[in-house]
Amino acid sequence: MSISKSLFQSSVIYFIGQILSKIISFLLLPLYTNYINTSDFGYYDFTVSILGVIVPVIFLEIWTGTLRFGVEKQDECGKSKVKNNTMILGMGSLVLYSIIYVVFMSLFPFELPLWIYLYSFFWVIQLFLLSVARVYGKNVLYASSGVISVFFNAAVTILVVMLTNGSIISLYLGMIVSMIVQIIILNHSFHIFSKFRFSDFDKDLCKELIRFSLPLSFNSIMFWMLEGFNKYVIKIYLGLSSVGIYAVANRLSYILTLIISVFSLSWQETIFKISDKETKEAVYNQGFHMLFKVMGAGLVVLLPAIAIMFPYIIGNDYAQARNLIPWLLLSVYANAMVNLLSSCFAAEKNTKDAMIARTISCIINVVVLFSFIDCIGLYASPIALFLANSIGMIVLLMLIKKHVRITLLPSQVMVFITMFIISYFVYTNCSTFVNLGWLLFSAIIYCIYLKDFIISVLKLAKDMIFRRKISGS
């Protein structure tokens, strides 16, 4: 099977799972914004963002090591050994994490400590099991388990919100239940815990896993400095209510992040399996240019769509989120390109250079954020993130020349800038009717611009369906 077909087939499977998950999360926004006050939603989002840096650091983001080393092994014995050694490292990290958590909670009391700990505990197990599913190529299981768990999340969240009149506990409980459901489904398929053998412990393999994952865990700090840190600064300067508004604006960018997450999942699996340098360079450039154009199209078309939907899905207390969305989408766009390039460095087992680029981006983000938050408020965060990620992308393109040459095409950049400026103007200044017109027009323009890509995708889809029909007959 060719690389492009492998990438497409993985993307289709992930897309089905991700699209349903994101749609359900998107449909919950009216519930969140009409029943949960901005401060409570801000506290929930803030604590989750803090966990987003603490958990990967203490656990060394070992689940990425599981995927990277597991997909290299062709036999069951090799995969099992990677899986078991990852679990051994994870157990040690869990003990350390629990001790640190209890000590910190005793010294600096905070609200809902039990719920936050349970959230982090099941999150780690979920991440590990999901990486194992990908190691074994169980993409359908990966996607379907996610869809099922999201339905449980929605059901529990809606029920608890209604019963408690908008209690913040509903947000934690819904996520915890969904994680447990997905863990049960995945473990039932692989029997990971019952098949665990401490006798598989391999000191050299553990060292190799740590050596690979340690830079990634520090990279998580850099990632947090490019997102979670901004929420911390917003909390200090503008309050938890502003964090809640910012969080809702972020959630409205879910449709764009859908494109990223689907592509990134299949992209990682594809590039991790390539060893030939010439093939790598061709695939890297193909993926980079493809995502740049498709993401740009998604952003431009998404803006008028959000303008049309916003009054119907977002409560009045969160109305300020509307004007933040274009800048947040820009920052998401730039961050997507950075993440794609970082995956290329991971495939080369060179995570140090990716960390250098992240560090530069973090410095820019912090400087811009502190320089402008007093005068432009919440806008300082997405603008700082966009500038930081854009410069980070340029740095990565320079550093990756050690391995392969990836080019940023000026023609693609000019097309995106022109279309975004028009879309931004329509979004901020025009009526719903004009936004609808621009939505249809820009969609047609991009269908023509991405004609070759769309045709190739449709051909691959047709071939994939045809092969399945033949194999099934």
Protein backbone atom coordinates (compact mmCIF):
# COMPACT_ATOMS: atom_id res chain seq x y z
CA MET A 1 0.00 0.00 0.00
CA SER A 2 1.38 3.46 -0.92
CA ILE A 3 2.16 6.06 1.73
CA SER A 4 -0.58 8.41 0.51
CA LYS A 5 -3.18 5.63 0.62
CA SER A 6 -2.06 4.58 4.07
CA LEU A 7 -2.31 8.16 5.26
CA PHE A 8 -5.75 8.60 3.73
CA GLN A 9 -7.20 5.36 5.09
CA SER A 10 -6.00 6.17 8.60
CA SER A 11 -7.39 9.69 8.25
CA VAL A 12 -10.83 8.40 7.22
CA ILE A 13 -11.05 6.14 10.25
CA TYR A 14 -9.90 8.85 12.64
CA PHE A 15 -12.17 11.38 10.95
CA ILE A 16 -15.28 9.32 11.61
CA GLY A 17 -14.42 9.02 15.29
CA GLN A 18 -13.19 12.58 15.74
CA ILE A 19 -16.03 14.29 13.85
CA LEU A 20 -18.69 12.62 15.99
CA SER A 21 -16.77 13.40 19.18
CA LYS A 22 -16.27 17.06 18.24
CA ILE A 23 -19.88 17.50 17.11
CA ILE A 24 -21.14 16.25 20.46
CA SER A 25 -18.74 18.54 22.34
CA PHE A 26 -19.82 21.41 20.10
CA LEU A 27 -23.51 20.70 20.78
CA LEU A 28 -22.86 20.88 24.51
CA LEU A 29 -21.80 24.54 24.25
CA PRO A 30 -25.36 25.89 24.68
CA LEU A 31 -25.62 23.83 27.88
CA TYR A 32 -22.29 25.10 29.21
CA THR A 33 -22.89 28.74 28.34
CA ASN A 34 -26.48 28.91 29.61
CA TYR A 35 -26.22 26.85 32.82
CA ILE A 36 -22.61 27.13 34.01
CA ASN A 37 -21.36 30.58 35.02
CA THR A 38 -18.20 31.99 33.48
CA SER A 39 -16.13 31.73 36.69
CA ASP A 40 -16.91 28.03 37.23
CA PHE A 41 -16.21 27.20 33.60
CA GLY A 42 -13.01 29.21 33.91
CA TYR A 43 -11.91 27.23 36.98
CA TYR A 44 -12.55 23.91 35.23
CA ASP A 45 -10.66 24.95 32.12
CA PHE A 46 -7.82 26.37 34.20
CA THR A 47 -7.34 23.17 36.24
CA VAL A 48 -7.42 21.01 33.11
CA SER A 49 -4.79 23.24 31.52
CA ILE A 50 -2.58 22.88 34.62
CA LEU A 51 -2.92 19.09 34.42
CA GLY A 52 -1.95 19.41 30.77
CA VAL A 53 1.58 20.32 31.80
CA ILE A 54 2.01 18.50 35.10
CA VAL A 55 0.88 15.06 33.89
CA PRO A 56 3.11 14.84 30.76
CA VAL A 57 6.14 16.06 32.76
CA ILE A 58 5.82 13.65 35.67
CA PHE A 59 4.79 10.74 33.45
CA LEU A 60 7.47 11.68 30.86
CA GLU A 61 4.80 11.59 28.14
CA ILE A 62 5.64 7.90 28.03
CA TRP A 63 2.60 7.07 25.87
CA THR A 64 4.33 8.72 22.90
CA GLY A 65 7.34 6.48 23.55
CA THR A 66 4.98 3.50 23.51
CA LEU A 67 3.75 4.47 20.05
CA ARG A 68 7.17 5.35 18.65
CA PHE A 69 8.91 2.16 19.76
CA GLY A 70 5.87 -0.11 19.51
CA VAL A 71 5.17 0.53 15.81
CA GLU A 72 8.76 -0.45 15.00
CA LYS A 73 8.26 -3.95 16.40
CA GLN A 74 6.83 -6.41 13.91
CA ASP A 75 6.20 -9.31 16.30
CA GLU A 76 3.83 -9.65 19.24
CA CYS A 77 6.68 -10.35 21.66
CA GLY A 78 8.43 -7.08 20.80
CA LYS A 79 5.27 -5.01 21.06
CA SER A 80 4.37 -6.64 24.37
CA LYS A 81 7.80 -5.91 25.77
CA VAL A 82 7.53 -2.21 24.88
CA LYS A 83 4.04 -2.09 26.38
CA ASN A 84 5.08 -3.75 29.66
CA ASN A 85 8.18 -1.62 30.13
CA THR A 86 6.07 1.48 29.51
CA MET A 87 3.67 0.29 32.22
CA ILE A 88 6.55 -0.20 34.66
CA LEU A 89 7.75 3.34 34.07
CA GLY A 90 4.16 4.57 34.34
CA MET A 91 3.65 2.87 37.73
CA GLY A 92 6.72 4.57 39.14
CA SER A 93 5.52 7.91 37.79
CA LEU A 94 2.06 7.36 39.30
CA VAL A 95 3.52 6.83 42.77
CA LEU A 96 5.63 9.99 42.41
CA TYR A 97 2.67 11.97 41.08
CA SER A 98 0.38 10.87 43.92
CA ILE A 99 2.93 11.86 46.58
CA ILE A 100 3.50 15.27 44.99
CA TYR A 101 -0.25 15.81 44.63
CA VAL A 102 -1.01 15.06 48.29
CA VAL A 103 1.86 17.23 49.53
CA PHE A 104 0.86 20.15 47.30
CA MET A 105 -2.80 19.82 48.29
CA SER A 106 -1.81 19.94 51.99
CA LEU A 107 0.39 23.02 51.56
CA PHE A 108 -1.82 24.90 49.10
CA PRO A 109 -5.48 23.86 49.49
CA PHE A 110 -7.67 24.24 46.39
CA GLU A 111 -11.23 23.41 45.36
CA LEU A 112 -12.35 19.92 44.27
CA PRO A 113 -9.00 18.12 44.83
CA LEU A 114 -10.50 14.61 44.62
CA TRP A 115 -12.25 15.25 41.31
CA ILE A 116 -9.12 16.79 39.81
CA TYR A 117 -6.97 13.84 40.92
CA LEU A 118 -9.44 11.30 39.51
CA TYR A 119 -9.50 13.22 36.24
CA SER A 120 -5.69 13.06 35.95
CA PHE A 121 -5.51 9.39 37.07
CA PHE A 122 -7.92 8.06 34.47
CA TRP A 123 -6.55 10.42 31.82
CA VAL A 124 -3.09 8.85 32.08
CA ILE A 125 -4.49 5.32 31.77
CA GLN A 126 -6.62 6.39 28.80
CA LEU A 127 -3.63 7.94 27.00
CA PHE A 128 -1.57 4.79 27.49
CA LEU A 129 -4.30 2.45 26.22
CA LEU A 130 -4.97 4.66 23.21
CA SER A 131 -1.28 4.52 22.26
CA VAL A 132 -1.39 0.71 22.56
CA ALA A 133 -4.41 0.59 20.25
CA ARG A 134 -2.44 2.53 17.64
CA VAL A 135 0.62 0.31 18.09
CA TYR A 136 -1.52 -2.69 17.13
CA GLY A 137 -3.14 -0.81 14.25
CA LYS A 138 -6.60 -0.97 15.83
CA ASN A 139 -7.69 2.36 14.38
CA VAL A 140 -11.37 1.45 14.18
CA LEU A 141 -11.35 0.49 17.85
CA TYR A 142 -9.49 3.71 18.69
CA ALA A 143 -12.15 5.80 16.94
CA SER A 144 -15.24 3.84 17.97
CA SER A 145 -14.27 3.70 21.65
CA GLY A 146 -13.82 7.47 21.56
CA VAL A 147 -17.28 7.99 20.09
CA ILE A 148 -18.92 5.74 22.69
CA SER A 149 -17.09 7.47 25.54
CA VAL A 150 -18.15 10.91 24.29
CA PHE A 151 -21.81 9.85 24.33
CA PHE A 152 -21.37 8.83 27.97
CA ASN A 153 -19.67 12.16 28.67
CA ALA A 154 -22.59 14.07 27.14
CA ALA A 155 -25.23 12.00 28.94
CA VAL A 156 -23.60 12.29 32.37
CA THR A 157 -22.81 15.99 31.95
CA ILE A 158 -26.35 16.88 30.88
CA LEU A 159 -27.89 14.81 33.68
CA VAL A 160 -25.68 16.26 36.43
CA VAL A 161 -25.98 19.83 35.12
CA MET A 162 -29.77 19.57 35.21
CA LEU A 163 -29.87 17.89 38.63
CA THR A 164 -27.41 20.32 40.24
CA ASN A 165 -28.44 23.47 38.38
CA GLY A 166 -25.09 23.94 36.67
CA SER A 167 -22.60 22.53 39.19
CA ILE A 168 -18.96 22.53 38.08
CA ILE A 169 -18.71 18.90 39.25
CA SER A 170 -20.72 17.90 36.17
CA LEU A 171 -17.77 18.83 33.94
CA TYR A 172 -15.28 16.66 35.84
CA LEU A 173 -17.69 13.77 36.35
CA GLY A 174 -18.70 13.66 32.69
CA MET A 175 -15.07 13.45 31.56
CA ILE A 176 -14.11 10.88 34.21
CA VAL A 177 -16.99 8.58 33.27
CA SER A 178 -16.14 8.87 29.57
CA MET A 179 -12.49 7.99 30.27
CA ILE A 180 -13.48 4.96 32.35
CA VAL A 181 -15.80 3.74 29.58
CA GLN A 182 -13.04 4.02 26.97
CA ILE A 183 -10.54 2.31 29.28
CA ILE A 184 -12.93 -0.61 29.80
CA ILE A 185 -13.53 -0.99 26.05
CA LEU A 186 -9.82 -0.88 25.16
CA ASN A 187 -8.72 -3.16 27.98
CA HIS A 188 -11.44 -5.67 27.08
CA SER A 189 -9.97 -5.87 23.57
CA PHE A 190 -6.30 -6.13 24.55
CA HIS A 191 -6.41 -7.50 28.13
CA ILE A 192 -3.45 -5.24 28.79
CA PHE A 193 -3.55 -5.35 32.57
CA SER A 194 -4.08 -9.11 32.85
CA LYS A 195 -1.24 -9.79 30.41
CA PHE A 196 1.22 -7.51 32.18
CA ARG A 197 4.45 -9.26 33.13
CA PHE A 198 7.05 -7.59 35.33
CA SER A 199 9.52 -10.22 34.09
CA ASP A 200 9.61 -8.32 30.76
CA PHE A 201 11.52 -5.52 32.48
CA ASP A 202 14.43 -4.43 30.29
CA LYS A 203 16.75 -1.86 31.79
CA ASP A 204 18.20 -0.80 28.44
CA LEU A 205 14.76 -0.46 26.84
CA CYS A 206 13.53 1.65 29.77
CA LYS A 207 16.56 3.90 29.41
CA GLU A 208 15.88 4.25 25.69
CA LEU A 209 12.22 5.06 26.33
CA ILE A 210 13.18 7.68 28.90
CA ARG A 211 15.85 9.14 26.61
CA PHE A 212 13.26 9.52 23.86
CA SER A 213 10.37 10.69 26.04
CA LEU A 214 12.20 13.07 28.39
CA PRO A 215 12.64 15.84 25.79
CA LEU A 216 8.98 15.38 24.88
CA SER A 217 7.95 15.91 28.50
CA PHE A 218 9.92 19.15 28.60
CA ASN A 219 8.36 19.99 25.26
CA SER A 220 5.03 19.70 27.07
CA ILE A 221 6.17 22.52 29.35
CA MET A 222 6.90 24.57 26.26
CA PHE A 223 3.48 23.67 24.87
CA TRP A 224 1.85 24.75 28.14
CA MET A 225 3.76 28.01 27.96
CA LEU A 226 2.07 28.48 24.60
CA GLU A 227 -1.46 27.90 25.90
CA GLY A 228 -1.95 27.06 29.56
CA PHE A 229 0.37 29.82 30.75
CA ASN A 230 -1.80 32.35 28.94
CA LYS A 231 -4.82 31.16 30.90
CA TYR A 232 -2.85 31.58 34.11
CA VAL A 233 -1.94 35.15 33.15
CA ILE A 234 -5.57 35.85 32.16
CA LYS A 235 -6.67 34.51 35.55
CA ILE A 236 -4.24 36.80 37.40
CA TYR A 237 -4.87 39.95 35.35
CA LEU A 238 -8.52 39.56 34.29
CA GLY A 239 -10.06 36.92 36.60
CA LEU A 240 -11.58 33.42 36.26
CA SER A 241 -14.62 34.80 34.45
CA SER A 242 -12.38 35.91 31.59
CA VAL A 243 -10.76 32.46 31.57
CA GLY A 244 -14.24 30.99 31.07
CA ILE A 245 -14.99 33.32 28.14
CA TYR A 246 -11.60 32.53 26.62
CA ALA A 247 -12.27 28.80 27.05
CA VAL A 248 -15.58 28.99 25.18
CA ALA A 249 -13.92 30.91 22.33
CA ASN A 250 -11.33 28.13 22.22
CA ARG A 251 -14.06 25.48 22.04
CA LEU A 252 -15.52 27.17 19.00
CA SER A 253 -12.24 26.46 17.24
CA TYR A 254 -12.87 22.72 17.69
CA ILE A 255 -13.94 22.30 14.07
CA LEU A 256 -10.57 23.57 12.89
CA THR A 257 -8.68 21.49 15.43
CA LEU A 258 -10.63 18.50 14.12
CA ILE A 259 -8.75 18.77 10.82
CA ILE A 260 -5.48 18.97 12.74
CA SER A 261 -6.11 16.11 15.15
CA VAL A 262 -7.35 13.74 12.45
CA PHE A 263 -4.42 14.50 10.15
CA SER A 264 -1.85 14.42 12.96
CA LEU A 265 -2.92 10.99 14.23
CA SER A 266 -2.61 9.35 10.83
CA TRP A 267 0.44 11.47 9.95
CA GLN A 268 2.40 10.23 12.98
CA GLU A 269 1.74 6.59 12.18
CA THR A 270 2.71 7.09 8.52
CA ILE A 271 5.99 8.96 8.98
CA PHE A 272 7.14 6.75 11.87
CA LYS A 273 7.17 3.83 9.42
CA ILE A 274 9.27 5.55 6.69
CA SER A 275 13.02 4.98 6.65
CA ASP A 276 14.10 6.03 3.14
CA LYS A 277 15.34 9.66 3.08
CA GLU A 278 14.04 10.54 -0.39
CA THR A 279 10.61 9.14 0.45
CA LYS A 280 10.62 11.08 3.71
CA GLU A 281 11.36 14.38 2.00
CA ALA A 282 8.60 13.85 -0.55
CA VAL A 283 6.03 12.81 2.08
CA TYR A 284 7.02 15.59 4.49
CA ASN A 285 6.57 18.25 1.80
CA GLN A 286 3.35 16.68 0.55
CA GLY A 287 1.89 16.60 4.07
CA PHE A 288 3.06 20.11 4.96
CA HIS A 289 1.66 21.72 1.81
CA MET A 290 -1.56 19.72 2.04
CA LEU A 291 -2.24 20.72 5.63
CA PHE A 292 -1.30 24.36 4.98
CA LYS A 293 -3.88 24.64 2.19
CA VAL A 294 -6.63 22.57 3.79
CA MET A 295 -6.25 24.30 7.17
CA GLY A 296 -6.33 27.69 5.48
CA ALA A 297 -9.50 26.74 3.65
CA GLY A 298 -11.06 25.49 6.86
CA LEU A 299 -10.26 28.71 8.70
CA VAL A 300 -11.57 31.02 5.98
CA VAL A 301 -14.83 29.08 5.56
CA LEU A 302 -15.28 28.53 9.29
CA LEU A 303 -15.33 32.23 10.20
CA PRO A 304 -18.62 33.12 8.42
CA ALA A 305 -20.13 29.82 9.62
CA ILE A 306 -19.39 30.76 13.23
CA ALA A 307 -20.75 34.27 12.66
CA ILE A 308 -24.06 32.72 11.58
CA MET A 309 -24.29 30.16 14.41
CA PHE A 310 -22.91 32.17 17.32
CA PRO A 311 -26.11 33.88 18.56
CA TYR A 312 -27.94 30.54 18.63
CA ILE A 313 -25.40 28.41 20.48
CA ILE A 314 -23.68 30.75 22.94
CA GLY A 315 -25.27 32.31 26.05
CA ASN A 316 -25.24 36.06 26.61
CA ASP A 317 -22.68 35.86 29.43
CA TYR A 318 -20.13 34.56 26.93
CA ALA A 319 -20.88 37.04 24.11
CA GLN A 320 -17.39 38.57 24.34
CA ALA A 321 -15.96 35.31 22.99
CA ARG A 322 -17.13 36.17 19.45
CA ASN A 323 -14.47 38.79 18.74
CA LEU A 324 -11.67 36.54 20.01
CA ILE A 325 -12.43 33.72 17.58
CA PRO A 326 -10.62 34.97 14.42
CA TRP A 327 -7.39 35.47 16.35
CA LEU A 328 -7.72 32.13 18.12
CA LEU A 329 -8.26 30.38 14.80
CA LEU A 330 -5.13 32.04 13.44
CA SER A 331 -3.12 30.83 16.43
CA VAL A 332 -4.58 27.31 16.00
CA TYR A 333 -3.59 27.39 12.33
CA ALA A 334 0.02 28.37 13.06
CA ASN A 335 0.23 25.87 15.93
CA ALA A 336 -0.98 23.07 13.64
CA MET A 337 1.92 23.66 11.27
CA VAL A 338 4.35 23.68 14.21
CA ASN A 339 2.95 20.38 15.50
CA LEU A 340 3.22 18.77 12.07
CA LEU A 341 6.87 19.81 11.77
CA SER A 342 7.53 18.64 15.35
CA SER A 343 6.20 15.20 14.38
CA CYS A 344 8.83 15.10 11.64
CA PHE A 345 11.52 15.70 14.26
CA ALA A 346 10.03 12.93 16.42
CA ALA A 347 10.18 10.59 13.43
CA GLU A 348 13.86 11.44 13.11
CA LYS A 349 14.25 10.77 16.86
CA ASN A 350 15.50 14.36 17.19
CA THR A 351 13.20 15.92 19.77
CA LYS A 352 15.84 18.35 21.03
CA ASP A 353 15.62 20.68 18.03
CA ALA A 354 11.83 20.71 18.33
CA MET A 355 12.28 21.82 21.94
CA ILE A 356 14.62 24.65 20.86
CA ALA A 357 11.95 26.00 18.51
CA ARG A 358 9.29 25.68 21.23
CA THR A 359 11.52 27.59 23.65
CA ILE A 360 11.89 30.47 21.20
CA SER A 361 8.12 30.51 20.66
CA CYS A 362 7.50 30.52 24.40
CA ILE A 363 9.74 33.53 24.94
CA ILE A 364 7.94 35.45 22.20
CA ASN A 365 4.53 34.50 23.61
CA VAL A 366 5.40 35.60 27.14
CA VAL A 367 6.93 38.91 26.01
CA VAL A 368 4.00 39.83 23.74
CA LEU A 369 1.39 38.69 26.28
CA PHE A 370 2.77 40.74 29.17
CA SER A 371 3.39 43.72 26.88
CA PHE A 372 -0.20 44.00 25.68
CA ILE A 373 -2.60 42.36 28.15
CA ASP A 374 -3.08 45.60 30.09
CA CYS A 375 -4.10 47.57 27.00
CA ILE A 376 -5.99 45.04 24.83
CA GLY A 377 -7.09 42.48 27.45
CA LEU A 378 -8.07 39.02 26.20
CA TYR A 379 -6.95 39.80 22.66
CA ALA A 380 -3.33 39.77 23.84
CA SER A 381 -3.36 35.99 24.25
CA PRO A 382 -4.38 34.81 20.74
CA ILE A 383 -2.27 37.51 19.08
CA ALA A 384 0.77 36.50 21.14
CA LEU A 385 0.16 32.83 20.32
CA PHE A 386 -0.15 33.51 16.61
CA LEU A 387 3.11 35.47 16.48
CA ALA A 388 4.92 32.90 18.63
CA ASN A 389 3.79 29.89 16.59
CA SER A 390 4.45 31.60 13.26
CA ILE A 391 8.04 32.34 14.24
CA GLY A 392 8.33 28.83 15.72
CA MET A 393 7.29 27.37 12.36
CA ILE A 394 9.99 29.34 10.56
CA VAL A 395 12.62 28.17 13.07
CA LEU A 396 11.56 24.54 12.62
CA LEU A 397 11.75 24.84 8.83
CA MET A 398 15.33 26.05 9.23
CA LEU A 399 16.35 23.36 11.73
CA ILE A 400 14.83 20.43 9.84
CA LYS A 401 17.22 21.06 6.93
CA LYS A 402 19.63 18.82 8.87
CA HIS A 403 17.43 15.90 7.85
CA VAL A 404 15.26 16.92 4.88
CA ARG A 405 14.28 20.08 3.05
CA ILE A 406 10.71 21.33 3.55
CA THR A 407 9.67 24.50 1.73
CA LEU A 408 6.97 27.05 2.46
CA LEU A 409 5.48 28.13 -0.87
CA PRO A 410 4.94 31.94 -1.18
CA SER A 411 1.95 31.43 -3.50
CA GLN A 412 0.12 29.43 -0.82
CA VAL A 413 0.87 32.07 1.79
CA MET A 414 -0.47 34.89 -0.40
CA VAL A 415 -3.68 33.00 -1.20
CA PHE A 416 -4.35 32.41 2.49
CA ILE A 417 -3.58 36.01 3.57
CA THR A 418 -5.88 37.45 0.89
CA MET A 419 -8.77 35.12 1.71
CA PHE A 420 -8.39 35.57 5.47
CA ILE A 421 -8.46 39.38 5.27
CA ILE A 422 -11.73 39.26 3.33
CA SER A 423 -13.21 36.66 5.68
CA TYR A 424 -12.17 38.65 8.76
CA PHE A 425 -13.75 41.83 7.39
CA VAL A 426 -17.03 40.07 6.62
CA TYR A 427 -17.03 38.35 10.03
CA THR A 428 -16.51 41.56 12.02
CA ASN A 429 -18.50 44.08 9.95
CA CYS A 430 -21.24 42.38 7.98
CA SER A 431 -24.72 40.95 8.53
CA THR A 432 -25.69 37.30 8.80
CA PHE A 433 -26.91 37.38 5.20
CA VAL A 434 -23.56 38.65 3.89
CA ASN A 435 -21.71 36.05 5.99
CA LEU A 436 -23.86 33.33 4.43
CA GLY A 437 -23.04 34.62 0.97
CA TRP A 438 -19.31 34.72 1.73
CA LEU A 439 -19.50 31.23 3.23
CA LEU A 440 -20.90 29.81 -0.02
CA PHE A 441 -18.59 31.84 -2.26
CA SER A 442 -15.38 31.03 -0.33
CA ALA A 443 -16.35 27.34 -0.23
CA ILE A 444 -16.68 27.33 -4.04
CA ILE A 445 -13.36 29.16 -4.45
CA TYR A 446 -11.57 26.65 -2.26
CA CYS A 447 -13.17 23.69 -4.02
CA ILE A 448 -11.63 25.02 -7.24
CA TYR A 449 -8.29 25.82 -5.53
CA LEU A 450 -8.11 22.35 -3.92
CA LYS A 451 -9.56 20.56 -6.95
CA ASP A 452 -6.62 18.18 -7.43
CA PHE A 453 -6.53 17.33 -3.74
CA ILE A 454 -10.29 16.71 -3.58
CA ILE A 455 -10.18 14.50 -6.70
CA SER A 456 -7.29 12.45 -5.30
CA VAL A 457 -9.12 11.99 -2.00
CA LEU A 458 -12.29 10.89 -3.77
CA LYS A 459 -10.31 8.43 -5.90
CA LEU A 460 -8.63 6.99 -2.84
CA ALA A 461 -12.01 6.69 -1.12
CA LYS A 462 -13.46 4.94 -4.17
CA ASP A 463 -10.53 2.53 -4.32
CA MET A 464 -10.79 1.84 -0.61
CA ILE A 465 -14.54 1.05 -0.86
CA PHE A 466 -14.02 -1.05 -3.99
CA ARG A 467 -11.30 -3.16 -2.35
CA ARG A 468 -13.49 -3.76 0.69
CA LYS A 469 -16.36 -4.90 -1.52
CA ILE A 470 -14.05 -7.33 -3.31
CA SER A 471 -12.60 -8.69 -0.07
CA GLY A 472 -16.09 -9.05 1.36
CA SER A 473 -17.47 -10.93 -1.65
